[in-house]
Amino acid sequence: MSTDLAVSVWKGTDDGGFVEHHVPQRDNQTVLDVVSYVQRELDETLAYRFACRVGMCGSCAMRVNGKSRWTCRTHVDKVVEDGRLVIQPLANLPVVKDLVTDMAPFFDKWRDAGGPFVGHEDRGVGDDFAAVEPDSPARRLADLSQECIGCGVCYSSCDVVTWNPDYLGPAALNRAWVQMNDERDGDHGARLRAVSGDAGCHACHSQQSCTLRCPMELDPAGAIAGLKRLSFKAALKGKL
Ligand code: SF4
Ligand code: SF4
Ligand code: FES
């Protein structure tokens, strides 16, 4: 016989509130399965996002019992507390509706942190690709950081973003670290200036919530520490 989960789901915008539901508990049920059940069977107006269901697109992130998570790969039995789930939109972002947040401020910061690659060589027609040695130290550092799926879990978990909404945040700074370690990139100076300001890497207090929560097991806090080192070195050389 199946038991019911008590599920509180956020409805409305920033000044909305919780609505209570009862959802049958199943084996191997994910939190996204629960949200989908609510939308299909109990409240067809519920807004939420997902796409791949397999941990690739990053669109299904929400807060579950207070912690930010990717919901398609979070099993209910790992997070349920006393038969209850409390499901909210990500923190630190405006709520569009229900469980859907506006991700524009998050991705704007990737741009502001110098996230885009800037090539430093013009390649002619027929030229081969620029070769990057797979076992070079910089390549290995970048590999540790580049599997980000843009889910926003780290950003939602970062209390410095909460205190200072201008802070670039862990994902944008992690992206900047990837580009700083790409030897083909030609914009290291401008990017380092972009991440060294008041809202940049030096604002991070290094308590590692981002690294602890990242579902891809990336280390944004380590990336930010790397940016701090680069920034200090550049400052000592008078290059900032
Ligand atoms: S380590 Fe830095 S970026 Fe990560 S959660 Fe803490 S303050 Fe935010
Ligand atoms: S660093 Fe991790 S938690 Fe942050 S956006 Fe990328 S995948 Fe998500
Ligand atoms: S739906 Fe794509 S990561 Fe969860």
PDB file of C-alpha atoms and ligand atoms in Angstrom:
ATOM      1  CA  MET A   1       0.000   0.000   0.000  1.00  0.00           C
ATOM      2  CA  SER A   2       1.441   3.376  -0.956  1.00  0.00           C
ATOM      3  CA  THR A   3       1.736   6.158   1.596  1.00  0.00           C
ATOM      4  CA  ASP A   4       1.262   9.820   0.846  1.00  0.00           C
ATOM      5  CA  LEU A   5       3.903  12.525   0.957  1.00  0.00           C
ATOM      6  CA  ALA A   6       2.885  15.867   2.448  1.00  0.00           C
ATOM      7  CA  VAL A   7       4.143  18.359  -0.130  1.00  0.00           C
ATOM      8  CA  SER A   8       4.196  22.143   0.331  1.00  0.00           C
ATOM      9  CA  VAL A   9       4.681  23.897  -3.003  1.00  0.00           C
ATOM     10  CA  TRP A  10       5.370  27.595  -3.478  1.00  0.00           C
ATOM     11  CA  LYS A  11       2.718  29.416  -5.528  1.00  0.00           C
ATOM     12  CA  GLY A  12       2.815  32.959  -6.830  1.00  0.00           C
ATOM     13  CA  THR A  13       5.733  35.378  -7.018  1.00  0.00           C
ATOM     14  CA  ASP A  14       8.072  36.720  -4.318  1.00  0.00           C
ATOM     15  CA  ASP A  15       5.138  37.519  -2.023  1.00  0.00           C
ATOM     16  CA  GLY A  16       3.289  34.255  -2.716  1.00  0.00           C
ATOM     17  CA  GLY A  17       2.821  31.407  -0.255  1.00  0.00           C
ATOM     18  CA  PHE A  18       2.769  27.633   0.139  1.00  0.00           C
ATOM     19  CA  VAL A  19      -0.047  25.352  -1.007  1.00  0.00           C
ATOM     20  CA  GLU A  20      -0.356  21.921   0.617  1.00  0.00           C
ATOM     21  CA  HIS A  21      -0.772  18.723  -1.414  1.00  0.00           C
ATOM     22  CA  HIS A  22      -0.741  14.995  -0.821  1.00  0.00           C
ATOM     23  CA  VAL A  23       1.196  12.955  -3.370  1.00  0.00           C
ATOM     24  CA  PRO A  24       1.446   9.137  -3.462  1.00  0.00           C
ATOM     25  CA  GLN A  25       4.965   7.984  -2.577  1.00  0.00           C
ATOM     26  CA  ARG A  26       6.548   5.605  -5.112  1.00  0.00           C
ATOM     27  CA  ASP A  27       9.771   3.642  -5.395  1.00  0.00           C
ATOM     28  CA  ASN A  28      12.619   5.486  -7.124  1.00  0.00           C
ATOM     29  CA  GLN A  29      10.590   8.696  -7.160  1.00  0.00           C
ATOM     30  CA  THR A  30      12.452  11.935  -7.802  1.00  0.00           C
ATOM     31  CA  VAL A  31      11.463  15.362  -6.535  1.00  0.00           C
ATOM     32  CA  LEU A  32      10.779  16.331 -10.152  1.00  0.00           C
ATOM     33  CA  ASP A  33       8.362  13.370 -10.367  1.00  0.00           C
ATOM     34  CA  VAL A  34       6.528  14.804  -7.339  1.00  0.00           C
ATOM     35  CA  VAL A  35       6.314  18.298  -8.858  1.00  0.00           C
ATOM     36  CA  SER A  36       5.115  16.817 -12.158  1.00  0.00           C
ATOM     37  CA  TYR A  37       2.425  14.822 -10.313  1.00  0.00           C
ATOM     38  CA  VAL A  38       1.203  17.983  -8.604  1.00  0.00           C
ATOM     39  CA  GLN A  39       1.032  19.824 -11.939  1.00  0.00           C
ATOM     40  CA  ARG A  40      -0.661  16.991 -13.835  1.00  0.00           C
ATOM     41  CA  GLU A  41      -3.068  15.725 -11.197  1.00  0.00           C
ATOM     42  CA  LEU A  42      -3.665  18.438  -8.610  1.00  0.00           C
ATOM     43  CA  ASP A  43      -2.893  21.937  -9.917  1.00  0.00           C
ATOM     44  CA  GLU A  44      -2.569  22.378 -13.663  1.00  0.00           C
ATOM     45  CA  THR A  45      -1.659  26.057 -13.212  1.00  0.00           C
ATOM     46  CA  LEU A  46       1.618  25.211 -11.421  1.00  0.00           C
ATOM     47  CA  ALA A  47       4.628  26.655 -13.283  1.00  0.00           C
ATOM     48  CA  TYR A  48       7.980  24.846 -13.145  1.00  0.00           C
ATOM     49  CA  ARG A  49      10.873  24.109 -15.481  1.00  0.00           C
ATOM     50  CA  PHE A  50      12.585  20.981 -16.678  1.00  0.00           C
ATOM     51  CA  ALA A  51      13.899  19.671 -19.973  1.00  0.00           C
ATOM     52  CA  CYS A  52      16.271  16.699 -20.005  1.00  0.00           C
ATOM     53  CA  ARG A  53      15.321  14.818 -16.797  1.00  0.00           C
ATOM     54  CA  VAL A  54      18.820  13.301 -16.764  1.00  0.00           C
ATOM     55  CA  GLY A  55      21.013  15.941 -15.143  1.00  0.00           C
ATOM     56  CA  MET A  56      22.269  17.639 -18.274  1.00  0.00           C
ATOM     57  CA  CYS A  57      20.292  20.821 -18.932  1.00  0.00           C
ATOM     58  CA  GLY A  58      20.347  22.429 -15.478  1.00  0.00           C
ATOM     59  CA  SER A  59      16.795  23.763 -15.761  1.00  0.00           C
ATOM     60  CA  CYS A  60      15.057  21.840 -12.952  1.00  0.00           C
ATOM     61  CA  ALA A  61      16.826  23.344  -9.931  1.00  0.00           C
ATOM     62  CA  MET A  62      14.652  24.289  -6.940  1.00  0.00           C
ATOM     63  CA  ARG A  63      14.951  24.425  -3.166  1.00  0.00           C
ATOM     64  CA  VAL A  64      13.857  21.215  -1.462  1.00  0.00           C
ATOM     65  CA  ASN A  65      13.466  21.259   2.316  1.00  0.00           C
ATOM     66  CA  GLY A  66      15.586  24.403   2.350  1.00  0.00           C
ATOM     67  CA  LYS A  67      18.485  23.210   0.170  1.00  0.00           C
ATOM     68  CA  SER A  68      19.011  24.009  -3.497  1.00  0.00           C
ATOM     69  CA  ARG A  69      19.181  20.899  -5.681  1.00  0.00           C
ATOM     70  CA  TRP A  70      18.687  19.556  -9.189  1.00  0.00           C
ATOM     71  CA  THR A  71      15.297  17.915  -8.779  1.00  0.00           C
ATOM     72  CA  CYS A  72      15.446  15.412 -11.635  1.00  0.00           C
ATOM     73  CA  ARG A  73      18.299  13.547  -9.948  1.00  0.00           C
ATOM     74  CA  THR A  74      17.259  14.026  -6.351  1.00  0.00           C
ATOM     75  CA  HIS A  75      15.458  10.982  -5.004  1.00  0.00           C
ATOM     76  CA  VAL A  76      12.661  11.663  -2.566  1.00  0.00           C
ATOM     77  CA  ASP A  77      13.840   9.073  -0.068  1.00  0.00           C
ATOM     78  CA  LYS A  78      17.197  10.913   0.257  1.00  0.00           C
ATOM     79  CA  VAL A  79      15.637  14.276   1.180  1.00  0.00           C
ATOM     80  CA  VAL A  80      12.175  13.677   2.668  1.00  0.00           C
ATOM     81  CA  GLU A  81      11.874  14.696   6.322  1.00  0.00           C
ATOM     82  CA  ASP A  82       9.080  13.129   8.423  1.00  0.00           C
ATOM     83  CA  GLY A  83       7.109  12.381   5.262  1.00  0.00           C
ATOM     84  CA  ARG A  84       7.248  16.044   4.166  1.00  0.00           C
ATOM     85  CA  LEU A  85       8.749  17.945   1.223  1.00  0.00           C
ATOM     86  CA  VAL A  86       8.854  21.737   1.057  1.00  0.00           C
ATOM     87  CA  ILE A  87       9.515  22.854  -2.505  1.00  0.00           C
ATOM     88  CA  GLN A  88      10.432  26.452  -3.353  1.00  0.00           C
ATOM     89  CA  PRO A  89      12.014  28.303  -6.271  1.00  0.00           C
ATOM     90  CA  LEU A  90      15.759  28.995  -6.195  1.00  0.00           C
ATOM     91  CA  ALA A  91      16.854  31.762  -3.826  1.00  0.00           C
ATOM     92  CA  ASN A  92      18.647  34.971  -4.849  1.00  0.00           C
ATOM     93  CA  LEU A  93      16.716  35.305  -8.120  1.00  0.00           C
ATOM     94  CA  PRO A  94      13.392  37.025  -8.907  1.00  0.00           C
ATOM     95  CA  VAL A  95      10.439  34.645  -9.058  1.00  0.00           C
ATOM     96  CA  VAL A  96       8.574  34.748 -12.370  1.00  0.00           C
ATOM     97  CA  LYS A  97       5.821  32.415 -11.144  1.00  0.00           C
ATOM     98  CA  ASP A  98       5.612  29.537  -8.681  1.00  0.00           C
ATOM     99  CA  LEU A  99       8.823  27.467  -9.060  1.00  0.00           C
ATOM    100  CA  VAL A 100      10.184  29.408 -12.061  1.00  0.00           C
ATOM    101  CA  THR A 101      12.887  32.007 -11.460  1.00  0.00           C
ATOM    102  CA  ASP A 102      14.194  34.658 -13.822  1.00  0.00           C
ATOM    103  CA  MET A 103      17.704  33.415 -14.673  1.00  0.00           C
ATOM    104  CA  ALA A 104      18.677  36.624 -16.534  1.00  0.00           C
ATOM    105  CA  PRO A 105      20.567  38.200 -13.588  1.00  0.00           C
ATOM    106  CA  PHE A 106      22.489  34.932 -13.153  1.00  0.00           C
ATOM    107  CA  PHE A 107      23.604  34.729 -16.787  1.00  0.00           C
ATOM    108  CA  ASP A 108      24.204  38.498 -17.057  1.00  0.00           C
ATOM    109  CA  LYS A 109      26.900  37.987 -14.441  1.00  0.00           C
ATOM    110  CA  TRP A 110      28.631  35.365 -16.603  1.00  0.00           C
ATOM    111  CA  ARG A 111      28.981  38.112 -19.217  1.00  0.00           C
ATOM    112  CA  ASP A 112      30.061  40.692 -16.600  1.00  0.00           C
ATOM    113  CA  ALA A 113      32.742  38.308 -15.283  1.00  0.00           C
ATOM    114  CA  GLY A 114      34.235  37.923 -18.760  1.00  0.00           C
ATOM    115  CA  GLY A 115      32.667  34.541 -19.392  1.00  0.00           C
ATOM    116  CA  PRO A 116      32.775  34.593 -23.214  1.00  0.00           C
ATOM    117  CA  PHE A 117      35.881  33.233 -24.908  1.00  0.00           C
ATOM    118  CA  VAL A 118      37.913  35.892 -26.738  1.00  0.00           C
ATOM    119  CA  GLY A 119      40.276  34.424 -29.301  1.00  0.00           C
ATOM    120  CA  HIS A 120      43.658  36.130 -29.714  1.00  0.00           C
ATOM    121  CA  GLU A 121      44.539  34.859 -33.162  1.00  0.00           C
ATOM    122  CA  ASP A 122      42.859  35.322 -36.502  1.00  0.00           C
ATOM    123  CA  ARG A 123      42.640  32.017 -38.255  1.00  0.00           C
ATOM    124  CA  GLY A 124      42.631  31.830 -41.993  1.00  0.00           C
ATOM    125  CA  VAL A 125      40.486  29.652 -44.203  1.00  0.00           C
ATOM    126  CA  GLY A 126      41.903  26.126 -44.079  1.00  0.00           C
ATOM    127  CA  ASP A 127      43.929  26.694 -40.881  1.00  0.00           C
ATOM    128  CA  ASP A 128      43.726  23.829 -38.433  1.00  0.00           C
ATOM    129  CA  PHE A 129      42.231  24.178 -34.977  1.00  0.00           C
ATOM    130  CA  ALA A 130      44.464  25.672 -32.272  1.00  0.00           C
ATOM    131  CA  ALA A 131      46.021  22.730 -30.443  1.00  0.00           C
ATOM    132  CA  VAL A 132      45.756  22.570 -26.642  1.00  0.00           C
ATOM    133  CA  GLU A 133      47.822  19.897 -24.954  1.00  0.00           C
ATOM    134  CA  PRO A 134      45.367  17.737 -22.966  1.00  0.00           C
ATOM    135  CA  ASP A 135      47.875  17.103 -20.185  1.00  0.00           C
ATOM    136  CA  SER A 136      49.080  20.698 -19.772  1.00  0.00           C
ATOM    137  CA  PRO A 137      48.619  22.047 -16.194  1.00  0.00           C
ATOM    138  CA  ALA A 138      46.285  24.832 -17.335  1.00  0.00           C
ATOM    139  CA  ARG A 139      44.174  22.387 -19.312  1.00  0.00           C
ATOM    140  CA  ARG A 140      43.815  20.138 -16.289  1.00  0.00           C
ATOM    141  CA  LEU A 141      42.763  23.085 -14.109  1.00  0.00           C
ATOM    142  CA  ALA A 142      40.182  24.184 -16.645  1.00  0.00           C
ATOM    143  CA  ASP A 143      38.847  20.645 -17.034  1.00  0.00           C
ATOM    144  CA  LEU A 144      38.009  20.608 -13.338  1.00  0.00           C
ATOM    145  CA  SER A 145      35.709  23.590 -13.770  1.00  0.00           C
ATOM    146  CA  GLN A 146      34.181  23.453 -17.200  1.00  0.00           C
ATOM    147  CA  GLU A 147      31.390  20.897 -16.808  1.00  0.00           C
ATOM    148  CA  CYS A 148      29.022  23.523 -15.373  1.00  0.00           C
ATOM    149  CA  ILE A 149      25.410  23.036 -16.503  1.00  0.00           C
ATOM    150  CA  GLY A 150      24.294  26.512 -15.414  1.00  0.00           C
ATOM    151  CA  CYS A 151      21.743  25.198 -12.935  1.00  0.00           C
ATOM    152  CA  GLY A 152      22.083  28.068 -10.447  1.00  0.00           C
ATOM    153  CA  VAL A 153      22.252  25.762  -7.406  1.00  0.00           C
ATOM    154  CA  CYS A 154      25.515  27.343  -6.237  1.00  0.00           C
ATOM    155  CA  TYR A 155      24.180  30.864  -6.780  1.00  0.00           C
ATOM    156  CA  SER A 156      21.042  30.091  -4.800  1.00  0.00           C
ATOM    157  CA  SER A 157      23.189  28.626  -1.987  1.00  0.00           C
ATOM    158  CA  CYS A 158      25.572  31.598  -1.689  1.00  0.00           C
ATOM    159  CA  ASP A 159      24.831  33.952   1.193  1.00  0.00           C
ATOM    160  CA  VAL A 160      27.182  36.621  -0.166  1.00  0.00           C
ATOM    161  CA  VAL A 161      24.829  36.918  -3.165  1.00  0.00           C
ATOM    162  CA  THR A 162      21.979  37.316  -0.668  1.00  0.00           C
ATOM    163  CA  TRP A 163      23.807  40.088   1.188  1.00  0.00           C
ATOM    164  CA  ASN A 164      25.201  41.775  -1.934  1.00  0.00           C
ATOM    165  CA  PRO A 165      23.060  41.221  -5.042  1.00  0.00           C
ATOM    166  CA  ASP A 166      25.835  42.735  -7.183  1.00  0.00           C
ATOM    167  CA  TYR A 167      28.277  39.943  -6.257  1.00  0.00           C
ATOM    168  CA  LEU A 168      29.159  38.050  -9.426  1.00  0.00           C
ATOM    169  CA  GLY A 169      28.639  34.738  -7.652  1.00  0.00           C
ATOM    170  CA  PRO A 170      30.199  31.283  -7.838  1.00  0.00           C
ATOM    171  CA  ALA A 171      29.095  30.137 -11.305  1.00  0.00           C
ATOM    172  CA  ALA A 172      30.177  33.280 -13.169  1.00  0.00           C
ATOM    173  CA  LEU A 173      33.512  33.323 -11.342  1.00  0.00           C
ATOM    174  CA  ASN A 174      33.971  29.607 -11.995  1.00  0.00           C
ATOM    175  CA  ARG A 175      33.434  30.340 -15.698  1.00  0.00           C
ATOM    176  CA  ALA A 176      35.962  33.174 -15.558  1.00  0.00           C
ATOM    177  CA  TRP A 177      38.487  30.723 -14.061  1.00  0.00           C
ATOM    178  CA  VAL A 178      37.953  28.328 -16.978  1.00  0.00           C
ATOM    179  CA  GLN A 179      38.718  31.118 -19.439  1.00  0.00           C
ATOM    180  CA  MET A 180      41.730  32.364 -17.446  1.00  0.00           C
ATOM    181  CA  ASN A 181      43.214  28.887 -17.845  1.00  0.00           C
ATOM    182  CA  ASP A 182      42.550  28.685 -21.566  1.00  0.00           C
ATOM    183  CA  GLU A 183      45.794  29.533 -23.315  1.00  0.00           C
ATOM    184  CA  ARG A 184      43.907  30.379 -26.516  1.00  0.00           C
ATOM    185  CA  ASP A 185      41.973  33.177 -24.831  1.00  0.00           C
ATOM    186  CA  GLY A 186      43.260  36.693 -25.451  1.00  0.00           C
ATOM    187  CA  ASP A 187      41.333  38.705 -22.859  1.00  0.00           C
ATOM    188  CA  HIS A 188      42.947  37.681 -19.581  1.00  0.00           C
ATOM    189  CA  GLY A 189      43.751  41.262 -18.502  1.00  0.00           C
ATOM    190  CA  ALA A 190      40.238  42.636 -18.974  1.00  0.00           C
ATOM    191  CA  ARG A 191      38.699  39.552 -17.352  1.00  0.00           C
ATOM    192  CA  LEU A 192      40.980  39.800 -14.338  1.00  0.00           C
ATOM    193  CA  ARG A 193      39.972  43.439 -13.886  1.00  0.00           C
ATOM    194  CA  ALA A 194      36.308  42.433 -14.183  1.00  0.00           C
ATOM    195  CA  VAL A 195      36.580  39.803 -11.427  1.00  0.00           C
ATOM    196  CA  SER A 196      38.805  41.853  -9.113  1.00  0.00           C
ATOM    197  CA  GLY A 197      36.327  44.630  -8.326  1.00  0.00           C
ATOM    198  CA  ASP A 198      34.184  45.039  -5.195  1.00  0.00           C
ATOM    199  CA  ALA A 199      31.590  42.572  -6.498  1.00  0.00           C
ATOM    200  CA  GLY A 200      34.177  40.047  -7.641  1.00  0.00           C
ATOM    201  CA  CYS A 201      36.279  37.217  -6.223  1.00  0.00           C
ATOM    202  CA  HIS A 202      37.529  39.126  -3.158  1.00  0.00           C
ATOM    203  CA  ALA A 203      33.965  39.351  -1.799  1.00  0.00           C
ATOM    204  CA  CYS A 204      33.803  35.541  -1.429  1.00  0.00           C
ATOM    205  CA  HIS A 205      34.156  34.402   2.190  1.00  0.00           C
ATOM    206  CA  SER A 206      35.296  30.895   1.150  1.00  0.00           C
ATOM    207  CA  GLN A 207      32.812  28.941   3.279  1.00  0.00           C
ATOM    208  CA  GLN A 208      32.246  26.627   0.318  1.00  0.00           C
ATOM    209  CA  SER A 209      28.448  26.285   0.215  1.00  0.00           C
ATOM    210  CA  CYS A 210      28.712  26.464  -3.580  1.00  0.00           C
ATOM    211  CA  THR A 211      31.185  23.578  -3.747  1.00  0.00           C
ATOM    212  CA  LEU A 212      29.216  21.496  -1.240  1.00  0.00           C
ATOM    213  CA  ARG A 213      25.971  21.920  -3.164  1.00  0.00           C
ATOM    214  CA  CYS A 214      27.151  21.748  -6.797  1.00  0.00           C
ATOM    215  CA  PRO A 215      25.445  18.682  -8.296  1.00  0.00           C
ATOM    216  CA  MET A 216      28.230  18.298 -10.859  1.00  0.00           C
ATOM    217  CA  GLU A 217      30.799  18.090  -8.047  1.00  0.00           C
ATOM    218  CA  LEU A 218      32.633  21.136  -9.375  1.00  0.00           C
ATOM    219  CA  ASP A 219      34.603  23.382  -7.054  1.00  0.00           C
ATOM    220  CA  PRO A 220      33.600  27.018  -7.609  1.00  0.00           C
ATOM    221  CA  ALA A 221      35.160  27.984  -4.264  1.00  0.00           C
ATOM    222  CA  GLY A 222      38.493  26.568  -5.463  1.00  0.00           C
ATOM    223  CA  ALA A 223      38.123  28.416  -8.765  1.00  0.00           C
ATOM    224  CA  ILE A 224      37.501  31.657  -6.877  1.00  0.00           C
ATOM    225  CA  ALA A 225      40.580  31.023  -4.732  1.00  0.00           C
ATOM    226  CA  GLY A 226      42.534  30.670  -7.985  1.00  0.00           C
ATOM    227  CA  LEU A 227      41.175  33.980  -9.242  1.00  0.00           C
ATOM    228  CA  LYS A 228      42.141  35.637  -5.950  1.00  0.00           C
ATOM    229  CA  ARG A 229      45.723  34.408  -6.389  1.00  0.00           C
ATOM    230  CA  LEU A 230      45.869  35.705  -9.963  1.00  0.00           C
ATOM    231  CA  SER A 231      44.367  39.017  -8.867  1.00  0.00           C
ATOM    232  CA  PHE A 232      46.883  39.486  -6.014  1.00  0.00           C
ATOM    233  CA  LYS A 233      49.800  38.654  -8.323  1.00  0.00           C
ATOM    234  CA  ALA A 234      48.580  41.121 -10.937  1.00  0.00           C
ATOM    235  CA  ALA A 235      48.108  43.815  -8.263  1.00  0.00           C
ATOM    236  CA  LEU A 236      51.652  43.257  -6.955  1.00  0.00           C
ATOM    237  CA  LYS A 237      52.965  43.703 -10.493  1.00  0.00           C
ATOM    238  CA  GLY A 238      50.890  46.891 -10.902  1.00  0.00           C
ATOM    239  CA  LYS A 239      48.859  45.285 -13.664  1.00  0.00           C
ATOM    240  CA  LEU A 240      45.385  45.798 -12.232  1.00  0.00           C
TER     241      LEU A 240
HETATM  242  S1  SF4 B   1      32.547  30.042  -1.146  1.00  0.00           S
HETATM  243 FE1  SF4 B   1      32.224  32.112  -1.994  1.00  0.00          FE
HETATM  244  S2  SF4 B   1      31.018  31.835  -3.859  1.00  0.00           S
HETATM  245 FE2  SF4 B   1      30.919  29.873  -2.703  1.00  0.00          FE
HETATM  246  S3  SF4 B   1      29.018  30.045  -1.528  1.00  0.00           S
HETATM  247 FE3  SF4 B   1      30.668  30.835  -0.197  1.00  0.00          FE
HETATM  248  S4  SF4 B   1      30.755  33.075  -0.610  1.00  0.00           S
HETATM  249 FE4  SF4 B   1      29.522  32.125  -2.239  1.00  0.00          FE
HETATM  250  S1  SF4 B   2      28.954  25.473 -10.744  1.00  0.00           S
HETATM  251 FE1  SF4 B   2      27.711  23.646 -10.266  1.00  0.00          FE
HETATM  252  S2  SF4 B   2      26.012  24.424  -9.027  1.00  0.00           S
HETATM  253 FE2  SF4 B   2      26.935  26.188 -10.036  1.00  0.00          FE
HETATM  254  S3  SF4 B   2      25.726  26.497 -11.900  1.00  0.00           S
HETATM  255 FE3  SF4 B   2      27.494  25.195 -12.442  1.00  0.00          FE
HETATM  256  S4  SF4 B   2      26.781  23.085 -12.224  1.00  0.00           S
HETATM  257 FE4  SF4 B   2      25.285  24.386 -11.176  1.00  0.00          FE
HETATM  258  S1  FES B   3      15.775  18.399 -16.092  1.00  0.00           S
HETATM  259 FE1  FES B   3      17.736  18.743 -16.990  1.00  0.00          FE
HETATM  260  S2  FES B   3      19.092  18.775 -15.275  1.00  0.00           S
HETATM  261 FE2  FES B   3      17.156  18.262 -14.397  1.00  0.00          FE
END
